PDB file of C-alpha atoms in Angstrom:
ATOM      1  CA  UNK E   1     -97.859  -5.151-115.367  1.00 92.00           C
ATOM      2  CA  UNK E   2    -100.660  -5.196-112.576  1.00 96.00           C
ATOM      3  CA  UNK E   3    -100.931  -3.733-108.873  1.00 97.00           C
ATOM      4  CA  UNK E   4    -103.609  -5.068-106.982  1.00 98.00           C
ATOM      5  CA  UNK E   5    -104.828  -1.509-104.891  1.00 98.00           C
ATOM      6  CA  UNK E   6    -106.946  -2.157-101.718  1.00 96.00           C
ATOM      7  CA  UNK E   7    -109.712   0.136-101.770  1.00 96.00           C
ATOM      8  CA  UNK E   8    -111.994   1.212 -98.947  1.00 92.00           C
ATOM      9  CA  UNK E   9    -114.216   4.771 -99.553  1.00 91.00           C
ATOM     10  CA  UNK E  10    -112.270   6.608 -96.962  1.00 91.00           C
ATOM     11  CA  UNK E  11    -108.733   8.293 -96.813  1.00 91.00           C
ATOM     12  CA  UNK E  12    -106.871   5.428 -96.840  1.00 91.00           C
ATOM     13  CA  UNK E  13    -108.212   4.100 -99.697  1.00 94.00           C
ATOM     14  CA  UNK E  14    -107.703   7.503-101.351  1.00 96.00           C
ATOM     15  CA  UNK E  15    -104.079   7.481-100.209  1.00 94.00           C
ATOM     16  CA  UNK E  16    -103.821   3.775-101.560  1.00 96.00           C
ATOM     17  CA  UNK E  17    -104.820   4.936-105.038  1.00 98.00           C
ATOM     18  CA  UNK E  18    -102.578   8.168-105.024  1.00 97.00           C
ATOM     19  CA  UNK E  19     -99.621   6.132-104.598  1.00 97.00           C
ATOM     20  CA  UNK E  20    -100.739   3.328-106.848  1.00 98.00           C
ATOM     21  CA  UNK E  21    -101.003   5.998-109.367  1.00 98.00           C
ATOM     22  CA  UNK E  22     -97.608   7.309-108.949  1.00 97.00           C
ATOM     23  CA  UNK E  23     -96.029   4.156-109.108  1.00 96.00           C
ATOM     24  CA  UNK E  24     -97.994   2.922-112.469  1.00 96.00           C
ATOM     25  CA  UNK E  25     -97.172   6.587-114.359  1.00 96.00           C
ATOM     26  CA  UNK E  26     -93.164   5.416-113.344  1.00 93.00           C
ATOM     27  CA  UNK E  27     -93.735   2.246-114.518  1.00 93.00           C
ATOM     28  CA  UNK E  28     -96.208   1.606-117.231  1.00 93.00           C
ATOM     29  CA  UNK E  29     -98.371  -0.364-115.023  1.00 95.00           C
ATOM     30  CA  UNK E  30    -102.420  -0.817-114.870  1.00 97.00           C
ATOM     31  CA  UNK E  31    -104.539  -0.811-111.637  1.00 98.00           C
ATOM     32  CA  UNK E  32    -106.865  -3.296-110.350  1.00 98.00           C
ATOM     33  CA  UNK E  33    -109.056  -1.599-107.874  1.00 98.00           C
ATOM     34  CA  UNK E  34    -110.309  -4.025-105.276  1.00 96.00           C
ATOM     35  CA  UNK E  35    -113.227  -3.316-102.907  1.00 94.00           C
ATOM     36  CA  UNK E  36    -113.792  -6.062-100.334  1.00 92.00           C
ATOM     37  CA  UNK E  37    -117.082  -6.573 -98.891  1.00 87.00           C
ATOM     38  CA  UNK E  38    -118.770  -9.068 -96.164  1.00 79.00           C
ATOM     39  CA  UNK E  39    -119.523 -12.568 -97.454  1.00 72.00           C
ATOM     40  CA  UNK E  40    -123.348 -12.068 -96.884  1.00 72.00           C
ATOM     41  CA  UNK E  41    -123.419  -8.424 -98.439  1.00 69.00           C
ATOM     42  CA  UNK E  42    -125.821  -7.822-101.610  1.00 63.00           C
ATOM     43  CA  UNK E  43    -123.757  -7.127-104.777  1.00 60.00           C
ATOM     44  CA  UNK E  44    -124.861  -7.514-108.325  1.00 56.00           C
ATOM     45  CA  UNK E  45    -123.184  -6.085-111.534  1.00 52.00           C
ATOM     46  CA  UNK E  46    -124.823  -2.436-112.537  1.00 47.00           C
ATOM     47  CA  UNK E  47    -127.975  -3.113-114.533  1.00 47.00           C
ATOM     48  CA  UNK E  48    -129.667  -0.334-116.473  1.00 48.00           C
ATOM     49  CA  UNK E  49    -132.832  -2.200-116.475  1.00 52.00           C
ATOM     50  CA  UNK E  50    -132.736  -3.621-113.259  1.00 52.00           C
ATOM     51  CA  UNK E  51    -134.057  -2.068-110.285  1.00 56.00           C
ATOM     52  CA  UNK E  52    -131.619  -1.362-107.433  1.00 53.00           C
ATOM     53  CA  UNK E  53    -133.187  -1.242-103.690  1.00 54.00           C
ATOM     54  CA  UNK E  54    -130.485  -2.369-101.164  1.00 67.00           C
ATOM     55  CA  UNK E  55    -128.917   0.465-100.055  1.00 69.00           C
ATOM     56  CA  UNK E  56    -125.834  -1.642 -99.310  1.00 71.00           C
ATOM     57  CA  UNK E  57    -125.627  -2.389-103.502  1.00 76.00           C
ATOM     58  CA  UNK E  58    -125.811   1.399-104.124  1.00 81.00           C
ATOM     59  CA  UNK E  59    -123.353   2.150-101.876  1.00 83.00           C
ATOM     60  CA  UNK E  60    -121.051  -0.582-103.649  1.00 85.00           C
ATOM     61  CA  UNK E  61    -121.879   1.270-106.547  1.00 87.00           C
ATOM     62  CA  UNK E  62    -120.750   4.702-105.420  1.00 89.00           C
ATOM     63  CA  UNK E  63    -117.807   3.449-104.394  1.00 91.00           C
ATOM     64  CA  UNK E  64    -116.982   2.452-107.547  1.00 93.00           C
ATOM     65  CA  UNK E  65    -117.516   5.388-109.319  1.00 94.00           C
ATOM     66  CA  UNK E  66    -115.468   7.765-106.537  1.00 95.00           C
ATOM     67  CA  UNK E  67    -112.467   5.259-106.903  1.00 96.00           C
ATOM     68  CA  UNK E  68    -112.548   5.152-110.892  1.00 97.00           C
ATOM     69  CA  UNK E  69    -112.663   9.393-110.447  1.00 97.00           C
ATOM     70  CA  UNK E  70    -109.702   9.297-108.453  1.00 97.00           C
ATOM     71  CA  UNK E  71    -107.576   7.624-111.656  1.00 98.00           C
ATOM     72  CA  UNK E  72    -106.429  10.229-114.099  1.00 98.00           C
ATOM     73  CA  UNK E  73    -107.073   8.977-117.644  1.00 97.00           C
ATOM     74  CA  UNK E  74    -103.367   8.280-118.999  1.00 97.00           C
ATOM     75  CA  UNK E  75    -103.386   5.436-116.154  1.00 98.00           C
ATOM     76  CA  UNK E  76    -105.441   2.299-117.016  1.00 98.00           C
ATOM     77  CA  UNK E  77    -107.808   1.183-113.666  1.00 98.00           C
ATOM     78  CA  UNK E  78    -110.091  -1.545-113.538  1.00 97.00           C
ATOM     79  CA  UNK E  79    -112.574  -1.549-110.619  1.00 96.00           C
ATOM     80  CA  UNK E  80    -113.233  -4.852-108.674  1.00 95.00           C
ATOM     81  CA  UNK E  81    -115.532  -6.307-106.029  1.00 92.00           C
ATOM     82  CA  UNK E  82    -115.149  -9.358-104.068  1.00 91.00           C
ATOM     83  CA  UNK E  83    -116.916 -10.867-101.420  1.00 87.00           C
ATOM     84  CA  UNK E  84    -114.230 -12.135 -98.395  1.00 89.00           C
ATOM     85  CA  UNK E  85    -114.037 -12.306 -94.571  1.00 88.00           C
ATOM     86  CA  UNK E  86    -110.812 -11.136 -94.493  1.00 91.00           C
ATOM     87  CA  UNK E  87    -109.411  -7.867 -96.296  1.00 92.00           C
ATOM     88  CA  UNK E  88    -105.780  -8.916 -96.762  1.00 92.00           C
ATOM     89  CA  UNK E  89    -106.465 -12.928 -97.429  1.00 93.00           C
ATOM     90  CA  UNK E  90    -108.588 -11.376-100.574  1.00 94.00           C
ATOM     91  CA  UNK E  91    -106.261  -9.030-101.641  1.00 95.00           C
ATOM     92  CA  UNK E  92    -103.293 -11.584-101.596  1.00 95.00           C
ATOM     93  CA  UNK E  93    -105.955 -14.151-103.768  1.00 95.00           C
ATOM     94  CA  UNK E  94    -106.516 -11.248-105.950  1.00 96.00           C
ATOM     95  CA  UNK E  95    -102.508 -10.699-106.526  1.00 95.00           C
ATOM     96  CA  UNK E  96    -101.872 -13.972-107.037  1.00 94.00           C
ATOM     97  CA  UNK E  97    -104.599 -14.744-109.064  1.00 96.00           C
ATOM     98  CA  UNK E  98    -103.638 -11.323-110.992  1.00 96.00           C
ATOM     99  CA  UNK E  99     -99.805 -11.879-110.994  1.00 94.00           C
ATOM    100  CA  UNK E 100     -99.726  -8.696-109.798  1.00 95.00           C
ATOM    101  CA  UNK E 101     -96.235  -7.048-109.068  1.00 93.00           C
ATOM    102  CA  UNK E 102     -97.630  -5.243-106.362  1.00 95.00           C
ATOM    103  CA  UNK E 103    -100.116  -4.663-103.419  1.00 96.00           C
ATOM    104  CA  UNK E 104    -101.080  -1.369-102.696  1.00 96.00           C
ATOM    105  CA  UNK E 105    -102.980  -0.104 -99.456  1.00 94.00           C
ATOM    106  CA  UNK E 106    -102.983   2.700 -97.044  1.00 91.00           C
ATOM    107  CA  UNK E 107    -101.462   3.223 -93.687  1.00 80.00           C
ATOM    108  CA  UNK E 108    -104.118   3.074 -90.543  1.00 67.00           C
ATOM    109  CA  UNK E 109    -106.219   6.477 -90.419  1.00 53.00           C
ATOM    110  CA  UNK E 110    -104.969   7.296 -86.614  1.00 56.00           C
ATOM    111  CA  UNK E 111    -101.668   7.896 -87.912  1.00 53.00           C
ATOM    112  CA  UNK E 112     -99.750  11.519 -87.717  1.00 51.00           C
ATOM    113  CA  UNK E 113    -100.007  13.086 -91.179  1.00 46.00           C
ATOM    114  CA  UNK E 114     -97.531  11.513 -93.856  1.00 49.00           C
ATOM    115  CA  UNK E 115     -96.165   8.792 -90.737  1.00 55.00           C
ATOM    116  CA  UNK E 116     -97.472   5.246 -90.389  1.00 56.00           C
ATOM    117  CA  UNK E 117     -99.501   3.466 -87.942  1.00 61.00           C
ATOM    118  CA  UNK E 118     -99.922  -0.105 -88.982  1.00 64.00           C
ATOM    119  CA  UNK E 119    -103.640  -1.403 -89.396  1.00 70.00           C
ATOM    120  CA  UNK E 120    -105.068  -4.732 -89.360  1.00 78.00           C
ATOM    121  CA  UNK E 121    -105.134  -5.088 -92.841  1.00 82.00           C
ATOM    122  CA  UNK E 122    -101.062  -3.710 -93.468  1.00 80.00           C
ATOM    123  CA  UNK E 123    -100.239  -5.998 -90.385  1.00 79.00           C
ATOM    124  CA  UNK E 124    -101.802  -9.000 -92.147  1.00 84.00           C
ATOM    125  CA  UNK E 125    -100.466  -8.342 -95.337  1.00 87.00           C
ATOM    126  CA  UNK E 126     -96.861  -7.844 -94.225  1.00 81.00           C
ATOM    127  CA  UNK E 127     -97.129 -11.140 -92.197  1.00 81.00           C
ATOM    128  CA  UNK E 128     -98.119 -13.256 -95.227  1.00 84.00           C
ATOM    129  CA  UNK E 129     -97.887 -11.906 -98.794  1.00 88.00           C
ATOM    130  CA  UNK E 130     -95.743 -13.090-101.294  1.00 89.00           C
ATOM    131  CA  UNK E 131     -96.194 -10.040-103.309  1.00 91.00           C
ATOM    132  CA  UNK E 132     -94.303  -6.983-102.373  1.00 92.00           C
ATOM    133  CA  UNK E 133     -96.942  -4.696-100.771  1.00 93.00           C
ATOM    134  CA  UNK E 134     -96.569  -0.500-100.955  1.00 94.00           C
ATOM    135  CA  UNK E 135     -97.659   1.092 -98.026  1.00 92.00           C
ATOM    136  CA  UNK E 136     -99.122   4.825 -98.306  1.00 92.00           C
ATOM    137  CA  UNK E 137     -98.756   6.891 -95.452  1.00 88.00           C
ATOM    138  CA  UNK E 138    -101.301   8.838 -94.340  1.00 86.00           C
ATOM    139  CA  UNK E 139    -102.425  11.879 -96.080  1.00 88.00           C
ATOM    140  CA  UNK E 140    -100.648  10.818 -99.078  1.00 91.00           C
ATOM    141  CA  UNK E 141    -102.057  12.571-102.406  1.00 93.00           C
ATOM    142  CA  UNK E 142     -99.054  12.871-104.940  1.00 95.00           C
ATOM    143  CA  UNK E 143     -99.693  11.865-108.219  1.00 97.00           C
ATOM    144  CA  UNK E 144     -96.809  12.596-110.484  1.00 97.00           C
ATOM    145  CA  UNK E 145     -94.133   9.757-111.283  1.00 96.00           C
ATOM    146  CA  UNK E 146     -92.311   8.724-108.657  1.00 95.00           C
ATOM    147  CA  UNK E 147     -89.041  10.553-109.160  1.00 95.00           C
ATOM    148  CA  UNK E 148     -86.346   8.285-107.108  1.00 96.00           C
ATOM    149  CA  UNK E 149     -86.073   4.663-105.636  1.00 95.00           C
ATOM    150  CA  UNK E 150     -84.262   4.608-102.023  1.00 94.00           C
ATOM    151  CA  UNK E 151     -83.419   0.985-101.024  1.00 90.00           C
ATOM    152  CA  UNK E 152     -82.021   0.273 -97.533  1.00 88.00           C
ATOM    153  CA  UNK E 153     -79.670  -2.276 -97.507  1.00 84.00           C
ATOM    154  CA  UNK E 154     -77.848  -4.367 -94.752  1.00 73.00           C
ATOM    155  CA  UNK E 155     -75.768  -7.502 -94.586  1.00 63.00           C
ATOM    156  CA  UNK E 156     -78.362  -9.520 -92.802  1.00 60.00           C
ATOM    157  CA  UNK E 157     -80.357 -12.231 -95.259  1.00 55.00           C
ATOM    158  CA  UNK E 158     -83.417 -10.576 -96.524  1.00 54.00           C
ATOM    159  CA  UNK E 159     -81.961  -7.588 -98.177  1.00 65.00           C
ATOM    160  CA  UNK E 160     -80.996  -9.046-101.442  1.00 77.00           C
ATOM    161  CA  UNK E 161     -84.360  -9.524-102.914  1.00 78.00           C
ATOM    162  CA  UNK E 162     -85.203  -5.899-102.295  1.00 80.00           C
ATOM    163  CA  UNK E 163     -82.058  -4.861-104.414  1.00 84.00           C
ATOM    164  CA  UNK E 164     -82.979  -6.588-107.020  1.00 86.00           C
ATOM    165  CA  UNK E 165     -86.296  -5.307-107.244  1.00 87.00           C
ATOM    166  CA  UNK E 166     -84.625  -1.922-106.788  1.00 88.00           C
ATOM    167  CA  UNK E 167     -82.463  -2.192-109.754  1.00 90.00           C
ATOM    168  CA  UNK E 168     -85.272  -3.776-111.617  1.00 89.00           C
ATOM    169  CA  UNK E 169     -87.558  -0.719-111.191  1.00 89.00           C
ATOM    170  CA  UNK E 170     -85.088   1.674-111.452  1.00 89.00           C
ATOM    171  CA  UNK E 171     -83.546   0.503-114.603  1.00 87.00           C
ATOM    172  CA  UNK E 172     -86.795  -0.093-116.641  1.00 84.00           C
ATOM    173  CA  UNK E 173     -87.337   3.376-116.796  1.00 83.00           C
ATOM    174  CA  UNK E 174     -84.174   5.455-115.858  1.00 88.00           C
ATOM    175  CA  UNK E 175     -85.355   6.456-112.661  1.00 92.00           C
ATOM    176  CA  UNK E 176     -82.467   7.463-109.871  1.00 94.00           C
ATOM    177  CA  UNK E 177     -81.293   4.917-107.824  1.00 93.00           C
ATOM    178  CA  UNK E 178     -80.217   5.392-104.071  1.00 94.00           C
ATOM    179  CA  UNK E 179     -78.865   2.718-101.942  1.00 90.00           C
ATOM    180  CA  UNK E 180     -79.093   3.518 -97.591  1.00 90.00           C
ATOM    181  CA  UNK E 181     -77.180   1.624 -95.215  1.00 86.00           C
ATOM    182  CA  UNK E 182     -78.602   2.582 -91.620  1.00 80.00           C
ATOM    183  CA  UNK E 183     -76.603   2.017 -88.474  1.00 79.00           C
ATOM    184  CA  UNK E 184     -77.565   2.365 -85.019  1.00 72.00           C
ATOM    185  CA  UNK E 185     -74.795   3.670 -82.517  1.00 67.00           C
ATOM    186  CA  UNK E 186     -74.121   2.564 -78.952  1.00 60.00           C
ATOM    187  CA  UNK E 187     -71.799   5.306 -78.287  1.00 55.00           C
ATOM    188  CA  UNK E 188     -70.974   3.867 -75.267  1.00 51.00           C
ATOM    189  CA  UNK E 189     -69.203   1.329 -77.122  1.00 53.00           C
ATOM    190  CA  UNK E 190     -65.637   1.274 -78.197  1.00 56.00           C
ATOM    191  CA  UNK E 191     -66.697   0.086 -81.803  1.00 58.00           C
ATOM    192  CA  UNK E 192     -68.939   2.368 -82.992  1.00 60.00           C
ATOM    193  CA  UNK E 193     -66.348   3.740 -85.733  1.00 67.00           C
ATOM    194  CA  UNK E 194     -66.233   0.553 -87.197  1.00 70.00           C
ATOM    195  CA  UNK E 195     -69.676  -0.169 -87.458  1.00 71.00           C
ATOM    196  CA  UNK E 196     -69.701   3.272 -89.665  1.00 76.00           C
ATOM    197  CA  UNK E 197     -66.652   2.069 -91.719  1.00 78.00           C
ATOM    198  CA  UNK E 198     -67.685  -1.480 -92.227  1.00 76.00           C
ATOM    199  CA  UNK E 199     -71.262   0.034 -93.554  1.00 74.00           C
ATOM    200  CA  UNK E 200     -69.495   2.444 -95.908  1.00 73.00           C
ATOM    201  CA  UNK E 201     -67.486  -0.756 -97.032  1.00 80.00           C
ATOM    202  CA  UNK E 202     -70.673  -2.257 -97.695  1.00 74.00           C
ATOM    203  CA  UNK E 203     -73.040   0.073 -99.354  1.00 75.00           C
ATOM    204  CA  UNK E 204     -69.724   1.067-101.688  1.00 79.00           C
ATOM    205  CA  UNK E 205     -69.611  -2.860-102.799  1.00 81.00           C
ATOM    206  CA  UNK E 206     -73.617  -2.884-103.369  1.00 78.00           C
ATOM    207  CA  UNK E 207     -73.132   0.116-105.345  1.00 77.00           C
ATOM    208  CA  UNK E 208     -70.430  -1.204-107.519  1.00 80.00           C
ATOM    209  CA  UNK E 209     -72.332  -4.453-108.143  1.00 81.00           C
ATOM    210  CA  UNK E 210     -75.218  -2.510-109.275  1.00 78.00           C
ATOM    211  CA  UNK E 211     -73.258  -0.276-111.841  1.00 77.00           C
ATOM    212  CA  UNK E 212     -73.062  -3.885-113.690  1.00 77.00           C
ATOM    213  CA  UNK E 213     -76.828  -4.385-113.716  1.00 81.00           C
ATOM    214  CA  UNK E 214     -77.907  -0.627-114.511  1.00 83.00           C
ATOM    215  CA  UNK E 215     -78.014   1.250-117.889  1.00 80.00           C
ATOM    216  CA  UNK E 216     -74.910   2.871-118.679  1.00 81.00           C
ATOM    217  CA  UNK E 217     -75.317   6.712-117.765  1.00 81.00           C
ATOM    218  CA  UNK E 218     -77.627   5.418-115.037  1.00 88.00           C
ATOM    219  CA  UNK E 219     -77.934   7.824-111.987  1.00 87.00           C
ATOM    220  CA  UNK E 220     -77.317   5.742-108.336  1.00 88.00           C
ATOM    221  CA  UNK E 221     -75.856   6.818-105.045  1.00 89.00           C
ATOM    222  CA  UNK E 222     -75.024   5.414-101.878  1.00 88.00           C
ATOM    223  CA  UNK E 223     -75.504   6.971 -98.357  1.00 89.00           C
ATOM    224  CA  UNK E 224     -74.839   5.588 -94.886  1.00 87.00           C
ATOM    225  CA  UNK E 225     -76.687   7.232 -92.199  1.00 85.00           C
ATOM    226  CA  UNK E 226     -76.351   7.070 -88.480  1.00 83.00           C
ATOM    227  CA  UNK E 227     -77.861   7.781 -85.247  1.00 83.00           C
ATOM    228  CA  UNK E 228     -78.313   6.749 -81.555  1.00 83.00           C
ATOM    229  CA  UNK E 229     -81.483   4.880 -83.091  1.00 82.00           C
ATOM    230  CA  UNK E 230     -82.783   3.859 -86.881  1.00 80.00           C
ATOM    231  CA  UNK E 231     -85.458   6.480 -86.003  1.00 83.00           C
ATOM    232  CA  UNK E 232     -82.332   9.060 -85.759  1.00 87.00           C
ATOM    233  CA  UNK E 233     -81.010   7.373 -88.580  1.00 86.00           C
ATOM    234  CA  UNK E 234     -83.639   8.056 -91.092  1.00 88.00           C
ATOM    235  CA  UNK E 235     -84.596  11.493 -89.923  1.00 89.00           C
ATOM    236  CA  UNK E 236     -81.252  12.707 -90.590  1.00 90.00           C
ATOM    237  CA  UNK E 237     -81.581  11.765 -94.557  1.00 92.00           C
ATOM    238  CA  UNK E 238     -82.917  13.961 -97.089  1.00 94.00           C
ATOM    239  CA  UNK E 239     -86.328  12.927 -99.075  1.00 94.00           C
ATOM    240  CA  UNK E 240     -87.674  14.007-102.114  1.00 95.00           C
ATOM    241  CA  UNK E 241     -91.478  14.441-102.359  1.00 92.00           C
ATOM    242  CA  UNK E 242     -91.577  11.606-104.887  1.00 95.00           C
ATOM    243  CA  UNK E 243     -89.425   9.356-102.755  1.00 96.00           C
ATOM    244  CA  UNK E 244     -89.935   5.713-102.807  1.00 96.00           C
ATOM    245  CA  UNK E 245     -88.657   3.494-100.031  1.00 93.00           C
ATOM    246  CA  UNK E 246     -87.613  -0.318-100.720  1.00 92.00           C
ATOM    247  CA  UNK E 247     -86.714  -2.991 -97.651  1.00 87.00           C
ATOM    248  CA  UNK E 248     -86.605  -6.675 -97.658  1.00 82.00           C
ATOM    249  CA  UNK E 249     -88.876  -8.216 -95.069  1.00 74.00           C
ATOM    250  CA  UNK E 250     -87.194 -10.053 -91.834  1.00 58.00           C
ATOM    251  CA  UNK E 251     -85.144 -13.452 -92.428  1.00 47.00           C
ATOM    252  CA  UNK E 252     -87.373 -14.692 -90.162  1.00 42.00           C
ATOM    253  CA  UNK E 253     -89.910 -14.509 -93.026  1.00 44.00           C
ATOM    254  CA  UNK E 254     -90.603 -18.419 -94.876  1.00 50.00           C
ATOM    255  CA  UNK E 255     -89.352 -18.245 -98.711  1.00 51.00           C
ATOM    256  CA  UNK E 256     -91.203 -15.733-100.979  1.00 45.00           C
ATOM    257  CA  UNK E 257     -92.901 -14.495 -98.047  1.00 47.00           C
ATOM    258  CA  UNK E 258     -93.001 -11.616 -95.671  1.00 49.00           C
ATOM    259  CA  UNK E 259     -92.614 -10.794 -92.297  1.00 52.00           C
ATOM    260  CA  UNK E 260     -91.478  -7.443 -91.048  1.00 58.00           C
ATOM    261  CA  UNK E 261     -88.646  -7.880 -88.578  1.00 59.00           C
ATOM    262  CA  UNK E 262     -88.005  -4.985 -85.920  1.00 63.00           C
ATOM    263  CA  UNK E 263     -85.595  -2.917 -87.697  1.00 65.00           C
ATOM    264  CA  UNK E 264     -87.965  -2.457 -90.879  1.00 66.00           C
ATOM    265  CA  UNK E 265     -90.722  -2.053 -88.263  1.00 69.00           C
ATOM    266  CA  UNK E 266     -88.706   1.030 -86.890  1.00 71.00           C
ATOM    267  CA  UNK E 267     -88.118   2.306 -90.081  1.00 72.00           C
ATOM    268  CA  UNK E 268     -91.352   2.138 -91.427  1.00 72.00           C
ATOM    269  CA  UNK E 269     -92.762   4.286 -88.185  1.00 73.00           C
ATOM    270  CA  UNK E 270     -90.209   6.736 -89.162  1.00 78.00           C
ATOM    271  CA  UNK E 271     -90.359   7.124 -92.745  1.00 84.00           C
ATOM    272  CA  UNK E 272     -91.960  10.355 -94.217  1.00 85.00           C
ATOM    273  CA  UNK E 273     -92.692   8.565 -97.740  1.00 91.00           C
ATOM    274  CA  UNK E 274     -94.288   5.696 -99.405  1.00 92.00           C
ATOM    275  CA  UNK E 275     -92.233   2.373 -98.264  1.00 90.00           C
ATOM    276  CA  UNK E 276     -92.420  -1.292-100.255  1.00 91.00           C
ATOM    277  CA  UNK E 277     -91.489  -4.694 -98.625  1.00 87.00           C
ATOM    278  CA  UNK E 278     -90.460  -7.195-100.509  1.00 86.00           C
ATOM    279  CA  UNK E 279     -90.702 -10.868 -99.562  1.00 82.00           C
ATOM    280  CA  UNK E 280     -87.471 -12.868 -98.612  1.00 71.00           C
ATOM    281  CA  UNK E 281     -86.148 -14.774-101.752  1.00 67.00           C
ATOM    282  CA  UNK E 282     -88.450 -13.182-104.210  1.00 70.00           C
ATOM    283  CA  UNK E 283     -87.757 -14.426-106.873  1.00 60.00           C
ATOM    284  CA  UNK E 284     -90.037 -13.056-109.736  1.00 52.00           C
ATOM    285  CA  UNK E 285     -88.340  -9.562-109.518  1.00 45.00           C
ATOM    286  CA  UNK E 286     -87.063 -10.213-113.423  1.00 48.00           C
ATOM    287  CA  UNK E 287     -90.167 -11.204-114.775  1.00 48.00           C
ATOM    288  CA  UNK E 288     -92.666  -9.507-112.719  1.00 52.00           C
ATOM    289  CA  UNK E 289     -90.712  -6.720-111.320  1.00 56.00           C
ATOM    290  CA  UNK E 290     -92.316  -3.574-109.043  1.00 68.00           C
ATOM    291  CA  UNK E 291     -90.618  -1.603-112.206  1.00 53.00           C
TER     292      UNK E 291
END
């Protein structure tokens, strides 16, 4: 199992590597660190007998050394350099070529500490990738194995793929699994109590079905979080340092592609932990799982 990691020689690159290591350690995956350079940028493989005279090539070789130095010895990693006019498109091409289970990138550098401000690369991935995309919050540096997976569930089309991937990922290495249903309440309405009850019924149904697909004794739980806004509901939840959130892409997405809907966007901007967005109708969960 392979993960493609979008690497840049900056904080976002370091955040992406740290998250990729944490997930890989929990799932037994190898990493393909991908540096994308301009189509006209000079780069040749390091040659001990050759003469490196171009500063851009030296910067690339320095990036390779620094990127691999970020990866602990117990995680297999390979560094790649590719020319491309689009960072996101090149990552998707590499992910498809390598049959990667995940593309990992860092959030935009101007976000608050451990919060998200989705930059152009992540935004492009979240609207086109046929492979699940993991987003590392700014300042993410934890490399210990992921210790719990939280899957946001809903009754709209698009959430099923995320539930499937969460079940495979959690079951593969016995990682605890939590299902969460978010309810945005309009307290002026008369039916907010029924909305909460409906969310509880649906969440418990998902948990019951999950119990049949998880190994015996596997730790799984369900919670319903509510608030006046989705952001308030997310803030009401308890989070582990080693949490990983899974959400499905919008029902508006094309088959087997991502499209981040308005609810997921609100969730994303409220999360203090990493998030994976799973394409709608993602069909390779069993053969190429996140975990």
